[in-house]
PDB file of C-alpha atoms in Angstrom:
ATOM      1  CA  GLU A   1       0.000   0.000   0.000  1.00  0.00           C
ATOM      2  CA  ALA A   2       1.394   3.386  -1.007  1.00  0.00           C
ATOM      3  CA  GLY A   3       2.016   5.829   1.819  1.00  0.00           C
ATOM      4  CA  VAL A   4       1.281   9.537   2.067  1.00  0.00           C
ATOM      5  CA  ALA A   5       2.972  11.297  -0.839  1.00  0.00           C
ATOM      6  CA  GLN A   6       4.264  14.830  -0.561  1.00  0.00           C
ATOM      7  CA  SER A   7       6.015  17.110  -3.010  1.00  0.00           C
ATOM      8  CA  PRO A   8       8.336  18.789  -3.387  1.00  0.00           C
ATOM      9  CA  ARG A   9      10.768  17.290  -0.871  1.00  0.00           C
ATOM     10  CA  TYR A  10      12.750  20.505  -0.611  1.00  0.00           C
ATOM     11  CA  LYS A  11      12.053  24.121  -1.472  1.00  0.00           C
ATOM     12  CA  ILE A  12      14.155  27.254  -1.051  1.00  0.00           C
ATOM     13  CA  ILE A  13      12.510  30.631  -1.592  1.00  0.00           C
ATOM     14  CA  GLU A  14      13.165  34.239  -0.762  1.00  0.00           C
ATOM     15  CA  LYS A  15      11.065  36.017   1.818  1.00  0.00           C
ATOM     16  CA  ARG A  16       7.900  37.586   0.459  1.00  0.00           C
ATOM     17  CA  GLN A  17       7.667  34.944  -2.273  1.00  0.00           C
ATOM     18  CA  SER A  18       4.829  32.442  -2.489  1.00  0.00           C
ATOM     19  CA  VAL A  19       5.092  28.669  -2.202  1.00  0.00           C
ATOM     20  CA  ALA A  20       2.746  25.714  -2.412  1.00  0.00           C
ATOM     21  CA  PHE A  21       3.032  22.168  -1.123  1.00  0.00           C
ATOM     22  CA  TRP A  22       1.094  19.170  -2.307  1.00  0.00           C
ATOM     23  CA  CYS A  23      -0.103  16.091  -0.443  1.00  0.00           C
ATOM     24  CA  ASN A  24      -1.738  12.911  -1.705  1.00  0.00           C
ATOM     25  CA  PRO A  25      -3.065  10.876   1.231  1.00  0.00           C
ATOM     26  CA  ILE A  26      -3.329   7.118   1.475  1.00  0.00           C
ATOM     27  CA  SER A  27      -6.136   5.868  -0.730  1.00  0.00           C
ATOM     28  CA  GLY A  28      -9.445   5.860   1.117  1.00  0.00           C
ATOM     29  CA  HIS A  29      -8.292   8.101   3.942  1.00  0.00           C
ATOM     30  CA  ALA A  30     -10.928  10.758   4.513  1.00  0.00           C
ATOM     31  CA  THR A  31      -9.035  12.709   7.151  1.00  0.00           C
ATOM     32  CA  LEU A  32      -5.992  14.788   6.180  1.00  0.00           C
ATOM     33  CA  TYR A  33      -3.729  16.867   8.401  1.00  0.00           C
ATOM     34  CA  TRP A  34      -1.074  19.476   7.724  1.00  0.00           C
ATOM     35  CA  TYR A  35       1.599  20.000  10.368  1.00  0.00           C
ATOM     36  CA  GLN A  36       4.442  22.495  10.680  1.00  0.00           C
ATOM     37  CA  GLN A  37       7.647  21.208  12.300  1.00  0.00           C
ATOM     38  CA  ILE A  38      10.207  23.887  13.099  1.00  0.00           C
ATOM     39  CA  LEU A  39      13.750  22.634  13.630  1.00  0.00           C
ATOM     40  CA  GLY A  40      14.182  21.325  17.159  1.00  0.00           C
ATOM     41  CA  GLN A  41      10.464  21.162  17.875  1.00  0.00           C
ATOM     42  CA  GLY A  42       7.656  18.692  17.583  1.00  0.00           C
ATOM     43  CA  PRO A  43       5.048  18.962  14.845  1.00  0.00           C
ATOM     44  CA  LYS A  44       2.285  21.519  15.289  1.00  0.00           C
ATOM     45  CA  LEU A  45      -1.114  21.008  13.681  1.00  0.00           C
ATOM     46  CA  LEU A  46      -2.019  23.676  11.150  1.00  0.00           C
ATOM     47  CA  ILE A  47      -5.241  22.325   9.682  1.00  0.00           C
ATOM     48  CA  GLN A  48      -7.356  19.172   9.645  1.00  0.00           C
ATOM     49  CA  PHE A  49      -9.723  18.189   6.825  1.00  0.00           C
ATOM     50  CA  GLN A  50     -12.514  15.649   6.864  1.00  0.00           C
ATOM     51  CA  ASN A  51     -13.134  14.896   3.174  1.00  0.00           C
ATOM     52  CA  ASN A  52     -13.261  18.400   1.649  1.00  0.00           C
ATOM     53  CA  GLY A  53     -14.388  20.180   4.818  1.00  0.00           C
ATOM     54  CA  VAL A  54     -12.213  21.885   7.436  1.00  0.00           C
ATOM     55  CA  VAL A  55     -12.474  20.341  10.906  1.00  0.00           C
ATOM     56  CA  ASP A  56      -9.882  22.488  12.691  1.00  0.00           C
ATOM     57  CA  ASP A  57      -7.839  25.408  11.401  1.00  0.00           C
ATOM     58  CA  SER A  58      -7.472  27.247  14.684  1.00  0.00           C
ATOM     59  CA  GLN A  59      -3.662  27.273  14.498  1.00  0.00           C
ATOM     60  CA  LEU A  60      -3.381  28.211  10.823  1.00  0.00           C
ATOM     61  CA  PRO A  61      -2.001  31.757  10.354  1.00  0.00           C
ATOM     62  CA  LYS A  62      -4.747  32.734   7.980  1.00  0.00           C
ATOM     63  CA  ASP A  63      -3.220  36.043   6.969  1.00  0.00           C
ATOM     64  CA  ARG A  64      -0.597  34.190   4.944  1.00  0.00           C
ATOM     65  CA  PHE A  65      -1.408  30.458   5.003  1.00  0.00           C
ATOM     66  CA  SER A  66      -4.206  28.775   3.102  1.00  0.00           C
ATOM     67  CA  ALA A  67      -5.083  25.173   2.405  1.00  0.00           C
ATOM     68  CA  GLU A  68      -7.621  23.417   0.287  1.00  0.00           C
ATOM     69  CA  ARG A  69      -8.825  19.920  -0.443  1.00  0.00           C
ATOM     70  CA  LEU A  70     -11.366  20.618  -3.141  1.00  0.00           C
ATOM     71  CA  LYS A  71     -12.223  17.054  -4.172  1.00  0.00           C
ATOM     72  CA  GLY A  72     -11.636  15.488  -0.787  1.00  0.00           C
ATOM     73  CA  VAL A  73      -8.527  13.642  -1.920  1.00  0.00           C
ATOM     74  CA  ASP A  74      -5.267  15.497  -2.403  1.00  0.00           C
ATOM     75  CA  SER A  75      -4.538  18.802  -0.757  1.00  0.00           C
ATOM     76  CA  THR A  76      -2.379  21.880  -1.223  1.00  0.00           C
ATOM     77  CA  LEU A  77      -0.962  24.179   1.431  1.00  0.00           C
ATOM     78  CA  LYS A  78       0.077  27.659   0.340  1.00  0.00           C
ATOM     79  CA  ILE A  79       2.097  30.391   1.990  1.00  0.00           C
ATOM     80  CA  GLN A  80       1.818  33.878   0.552  1.00  0.00           C
ATOM     81  CA  PRO A  81       3.951  35.845   1.291  1.00  0.00           C
ATOM     82  CA  ALA A  82       6.560  33.748   3.088  1.00  0.00           C
ATOM     83  CA  LYS A  83       8.500  34.990   6.108  1.00  0.00           C
ATOM     84  CA  LEU A  84      11.835  33.818   7.450  1.00  0.00           C
ATOM     85  CA  GLU A  85      10.106  32.164  10.412  1.00  0.00           C
ATOM     86  CA  ASP A  86       8.138  29.925   8.039  1.00  0.00           C
ATOM     87  CA  SER A  87      11.290  27.864   7.504  1.00  0.00           C
ATOM     88  CA  ALA A  88      10.257  24.397   8.659  1.00  0.00           C
ATOM     89  CA  VAL A  89       9.280  20.933   7.532  1.00  0.00           C
ATOM     90  CA  TYR A  90       5.648  20.740   6.470  1.00  0.00           C
ATOM     91  CA  LEU A  91       4.228  17.301   7.168  1.00  0.00           C
ATOM     92  CA  CYS A  92       1.042  15.845   5.794  1.00  0.00           C
ATOM     93  CA  ALA A  93      -0.727  12.952   7.497  1.00  0.00           C
ATOM     94  CA  SER A  94      -3.889  11.009   6.766  1.00  0.00           C
ATOM     95  CA  SER A  95      -6.229   8.578   8.475  1.00  0.00           C
ATOM     96  CA  LEU A  96      -9.481   6.751   7.848  1.00  0.00           C
ATOM     97  CA  GLU A  97     -12.723   8.570   8.599  1.00  0.00           C
ATOM     98  CA  GLY A  98     -13.544   8.279  12.266  1.00  0.00           C
ATOM     99  CA  ALA A  99     -10.077   7.009  13.144  1.00  0.00           C
ATOM    100  CA  SER A 100      -8.123   8.655  15.913  1.00  0.00           C
ATOM    101  CA  PHE A 101      -4.742  10.335  15.644  1.00  0.00           C
ATOM    102  CA  THR A 102      -3.156   7.019  16.607  1.00  0.00           C
ATOM    103  CA  GLU A 103      -4.116   5.659  13.217  1.00  0.00           C
ATOM    104  CA  ALA A 104      -2.694   8.555  11.195  1.00  0.00           C
ATOM    105  CA  PHE A 105       0.255   8.006   8.873  1.00  0.00           C
ATOM    106  CA  PHE A 106       2.736  10.760   8.065  1.00  0.00           C
ATOM    107  CA  GLY A 107       4.394  11.614   4.775  1.00  0.00           C
ATOM    108  CA  GLN A 108       8.093  12.410   4.445  1.00  0.00           C
ATOM    109  CA  GLY A 109       7.454  16.130   4.559  1.00  0.00           C
ATOM    110  CA  THR A 110       8.527  19.144   2.538  1.00  0.00           C
ATOM    111  CA  ARG A 111      11.495  21.038   3.928  1.00  0.00           C
ATOM    112  CA  LEU A 112      11.036  24.769   3.300  1.00  0.00           C
ATOM    113  CA  THR A 113      13.883  27.218   3.670  1.00  0.00           C
ATOM    114  CA  VAL A 114      13.053  30.922   3.445  1.00  0.00           C
ATOM    115  CA  VAL A 115      16.077  33.152   2.878  1.00  0.00           C
TER     116      VAL A 115
ATOM    117  CA  GLY B   1      -2.957  25.397  25.948  1.00  0.00           C
ATOM    118  CA  GLN B   2      -1.196  22.471  27.504  1.00  0.00           C
ATOM    119  CA  GLN B   3       2.591  22.592  27.864  1.00  0.00           C
ATOM    120  CA  LEU B   4       4.455  19.351  27.148  1.00  0.00           C
ATOM    121  CA  ASN B   5       7.946  19.103  28.592  1.00  0.00           C
ATOM    122  CA  GLN B   6      10.039  16.285  27.167  1.00  0.00           C
ATOM    123  CA  SER B   7      13.387  15.296  28.611  1.00  0.00           C
ATOM    124  CA  PRO B   8      16.162  14.830  28.074  1.00  0.00           C
ATOM    125  CA  GLN B   9      16.692  16.909  24.930  1.00  0.00           C
ATOM    126  CA  SER B  10      19.414  14.562  23.754  1.00  0.00           C
ATOM    127  CA  MET B  11      21.139  11.376  24.822  1.00  0.00           C
ATOM    128  CA  PHE B  12      24.413   9.769  23.799  1.00  0.00           C
ATOM    129  CA  ILE B  13      24.616   6.128  24.805  1.00  0.00           C
ATOM    130  CA  GLN B  14      26.630   3.034  24.081  1.00  0.00           C
ATOM    131  CA  GLU B  15      25.102   0.189  22.110  1.00  0.00           C
ATOM    132  CA  GLY B  16      23.516  -2.286  24.506  1.00  0.00           C
ATOM    133  CA  GLU B  17      22.587   0.280  27.135  1.00  0.00           C
ATOM    134  CA  ASP B  18      19.039   0.962  28.266  1.00  0.00           C
ATOM    135  CA  VAL B  19      17.422   4.342  27.646  1.00  0.00           C
ATOM    136  CA  SER B  20      14.682   6.215  29.437  1.00  0.00           C
ATOM    137  CA  MET B  21      12.918   9.416  28.435  1.00  0.00           C
ATOM    138  CA  ASN B  22       9.809  11.114  29.727  1.00  0.00           C
ATOM    139  CA  CYS B  23       7.187  13.743  29.162  1.00  0.00           C
ATOM    140  CA  THR B  24       5.258  15.816  31.634  1.00  0.00           C
ATOM    141  CA  SER B  25       2.243  17.987  31.068  1.00  0.00           C
ATOM    142  CA  SER B  26       0.721  20.945  32.827  1.00  0.00           C
ATOM    143  CA  SER B  27      -2.695  19.360  32.440  1.00  0.00           C
ATOM    144  CA  ILE B  28      -4.376  16.018  31.982  1.00  0.00           C
ATOM    145  CA  PHE B  29      -4.324  13.988  28.778  1.00  0.00           C
ATOM    146  CA  ASN B  30      -6.611  11.128  27.782  1.00  0.00           C
ATOM    147  CA  THR B  31      -4.075   9.508  25.481  1.00  0.00           C
ATOM    148  CA  TRP B  32      -0.297   9.460  25.346  1.00  0.00           C
ATOM    149  CA  LEU B  33       1.576   8.570  22.172  1.00  0.00           C
ATOM    150  CA  TRP B  34       5.237   7.931  21.440  1.00  0.00           C
ATOM    151  CA  TYR B  35       6.697   8.458  17.955  1.00  0.00           C
ATOM    152  CA  LYS B  36      10.116   7.994  16.345  1.00  0.00           C
ATOM    153  CA  GLN B  37      11.294  10.227  13.532  1.00  0.00           C
ATOM    154  CA  ASP B  38      14.245   9.333  11.331  1.00  0.00           C
ATOM    155  CA  PRO B  39      16.047  12.058   9.350  1.00  0.00           C
ATOM    156  CA  GLY B  40      14.052  13.127   6.309  1.00  0.00           C
ATOM    157  CA  GLU B  41      11.027  11.084   7.329  1.00  0.00           C
ATOM    158  CA  GLY B  42       7.748  11.703   9.054  1.00  0.00           C
ATOM    159  CA  PRO B  43       7.083  10.476  12.604  1.00  0.00           C
ATOM    160  CA  VAL B  44       6.117   6.821  12.990  1.00  0.00           C
ATOM    161  CA  LEU B  45       3.909   5.731  15.861  1.00  0.00           C
ATOM    162  CA  LEU B  46       5.642   3.369  18.313  1.00  0.00           C
ATOM    163  CA  ILE B  47       3.219   2.999  21.200  1.00  0.00           C
ATOM    164  CA  ALA B  48      -0.201   4.373  22.134  1.00  0.00           C
ATOM    165  CA  LEU B  49      -1.449   4.496  25.738  1.00  0.00           C
ATOM    166  CA  TYR B  50      -5.104   4.988  26.590  1.00  0.00           C
ATOM    167  CA  LYS B  51      -5.545   4.472  30.344  1.00  0.00           C
ATOM    168  CA  ALA B  52      -3.854   5.875  33.429  1.00  0.00           C
ATOM    169  CA  GLY B  53      -1.346   3.365  34.750  1.00  0.00           C
ATOM    170  CA  GLU B  54      -1.258   1.428  31.479  1.00  0.00           C
ATOM    171  CA  LEU B  55       2.076  -0.205  30.694  1.00  0.00           C
ATOM    172  CA  THR B  56       2.573  -1.308  27.079  1.00  0.00           C
ATOM    173  CA  SER B  57       5.485  -2.954  25.309  1.00  0.00           C
ATOM    174  CA  ASN B  58       6.470  -3.099  21.667  1.00  0.00           C
ATOM    175  CA  GLY B  59       9.542  -5.297  21.337  1.00  0.00           C
ATOM    176  CA  ARG B  60      12.370  -3.631  23.246  1.00  0.00           C
ATOM    177  CA  LEU B  61      10.233  -0.556  23.867  1.00  0.00           C
ATOM    178  CA  THR B  62       8.080  -0.081  26.950  1.00  0.00           C
ATOM    179  CA  ALA B  63       5.932   2.937  27.720  1.00  0.00           C
ATOM    180  CA  GLN B  64       3.700   3.849  30.634  1.00  0.00           C
ATOM    181  CA  PHE B  65       0.807   6.238  31.068  1.00  0.00           C
ATOM    182  CA  GLY B  66       1.309   7.988  34.397  1.00  0.00           C
ATOM    183  CA  ILE B  67      -1.308   7.557  37.095  1.00  0.00           C
ATOM    184  CA  THR B  68      -1.819  11.322  37.362  1.00  0.00           C
ATOM    185  CA  ARG B  69      -2.439  11.382  33.567  1.00  0.00           C
ATOM    186  CA  LYS B  70       0.076  14.225  33.363  1.00  0.00           C
ATOM    187  CA  ASP B  71       3.147  12.214  32.456  1.00  0.00           C
ATOM    188  CA  SER B  72       4.469   9.293  30.448  1.00  0.00           C
ATOM    189  CA  PHE B  73       7.804   7.594  29.973  1.00  0.00           C
ATOM    190  CA  LEU B  74       9.414   5.501  27.260  1.00  0.00           C
ATOM    191  CA  ASN B  75      12.129   2.946  27.900  1.00  0.00           C
ATOM    192  CA  ILE B  76      14.294   1.283  25.284  1.00  0.00           C
ATOM    193  CA  SER B  77      16.184  -1.771  26.415  1.00  0.00           C
ATOM    194  CA  ALA B  78      19.454  -3.086  24.936  1.00  0.00           C
ATOM    195  CA  SER B  79      19.795  -0.247  22.426  1.00  0.00           C
ATOM    196  CA  ILE B  80      21.065  -0.931  18.911  1.00  0.00           C
ATOM    197  CA  PRO B  81      22.411   1.475  16.279  1.00  0.00           C
ATOM    198  CA  SER B  82      19.105   1.626  14.398  1.00  0.00           C
ATOM    199  CA  ASP B  83      17.445   3.109  17.493  1.00  0.00           C
ATOM    200  CA  VAL B  84      19.102   6.391  16.507  1.00  0.00           C
ATOM    201  CA  GLY B  85      16.563   9.117  15.814  1.00  0.00           C
ATOM    202  CA  ILE B  86      14.306  11.631  17.490  1.00  0.00           C
ATOM    203  CA  TYR B  87      11.635  10.352  19.827  1.00  0.00           C
ATOM    204  CA  PHE B  88       8.531  12.461  20.387  1.00  0.00           C
ATOM    205  CA  CYS B  89       5.819  12.155  22.958  1.00  0.00           C
ATOM    206  CA  ALA B  90       2.379  13.469  22.127  1.00  0.00           C
ATOM    207  CA  GLY B  91      -0.669  13.944  24.282  1.00  0.00           C
ATOM    208  CA  LEU B  92      -4.300  13.981  23.288  1.00  0.00           C
ATOM    209  CA  GLU B  93      -6.752  15.896  25.436  1.00  0.00           C
ATOM    210  CA  ASN B  94      -9.630  15.002  23.151  1.00  0.00           C
ATOM    211  CA  ASN B  95      -9.716  13.466  19.731  1.00  0.00           C
ATOM    212  CA  ASN B  96      -9.012  16.757  17.991  1.00  0.00           C
ATOM    213  CA  ASP B  97      -6.241  18.304  20.053  1.00  0.00           C
ATOM    214  CA  MET B  98      -2.856  16.576  19.972  1.00  0.00           C
ATOM    215  CA  ARG B  99       0.284  18.290  21.258  1.00  0.00           C
ATOM    216  CA  PHE B 100       3.829  17.080  20.624  1.00  0.00           C
ATOM    217  CA  GLY B 101       6.842  17.397  22.899  1.00  0.00           C
ATOM    218  CA  ALA B 102      10.044  18.935  21.536  1.00  0.00           C
ATOM    219  CA  GLY B 103      11.682  15.543  21.118  1.00  0.00           C
ATOM    220  CA  THR B 104      14.601  13.556  22.516  1.00  0.00           C
ATOM    221  CA  ARG B 105      17.469  13.060  20.089  1.00  0.00           C
ATOM    222  CA  LEU B 106      19.055   9.654  20.654  1.00  0.00           C
ATOM    223  CA  THR B 107      22.553   8.788  19.471  1.00  0.00           C
ATOM    224  CA  VAL B 108      23.805   5.225  19.888  1.00  0.00           C
ATOM    225  CA  LYS B 109      27.534   4.606  19.654  1.00  0.00           C
ATOM    226  CA  PRO B 110      28.504   1.149  18.393  1.00  0.00           C
TER     227      PRO B 110
END
């Protein structure tokens, strides 16, 4: 079974530029999460989707971050404009509908460097 | 929100030694989770704990859910080189609010 796919693996941009990350969850997984992991810290939830609806986006900095999952399958996370402090690994995870966090699988992440 | 304190930040041990790390919280969790993250990979779940006092093993790994529900520990026995990585605790207050610790970086010297 294929795991959670994320692209790109690495991205370097200048501050004030825009960037987008893509996630394809495990087939059949209705729940999708985006996490931000700053170097030396644990992951922090940015947004959780159930199918194409947002369950929790309370920690998403909405002035510059946006995410969508229009068809309830793959998802994109966008930052516009990027700041230096956005440098982090952005992890996507997915789980079956109704499953708890314990049954979520993580992708390899996208490492973003803002210079 | 809840504060999760994970310690130690890093450990350097000799192959074959046992390892212990722990997490404490400022408030109560209903679930404690332990993950391992290898470089360039996402976290992988090692052990999940659901009840206060619960002690669960997964091979050489053993974790316990503290009786106060504010702490948990993870032990690794007879460490091997592939145990190298960052270990994270995570606590769930309810099904939609999971917080991660800052991680314990483990180095195992052959």
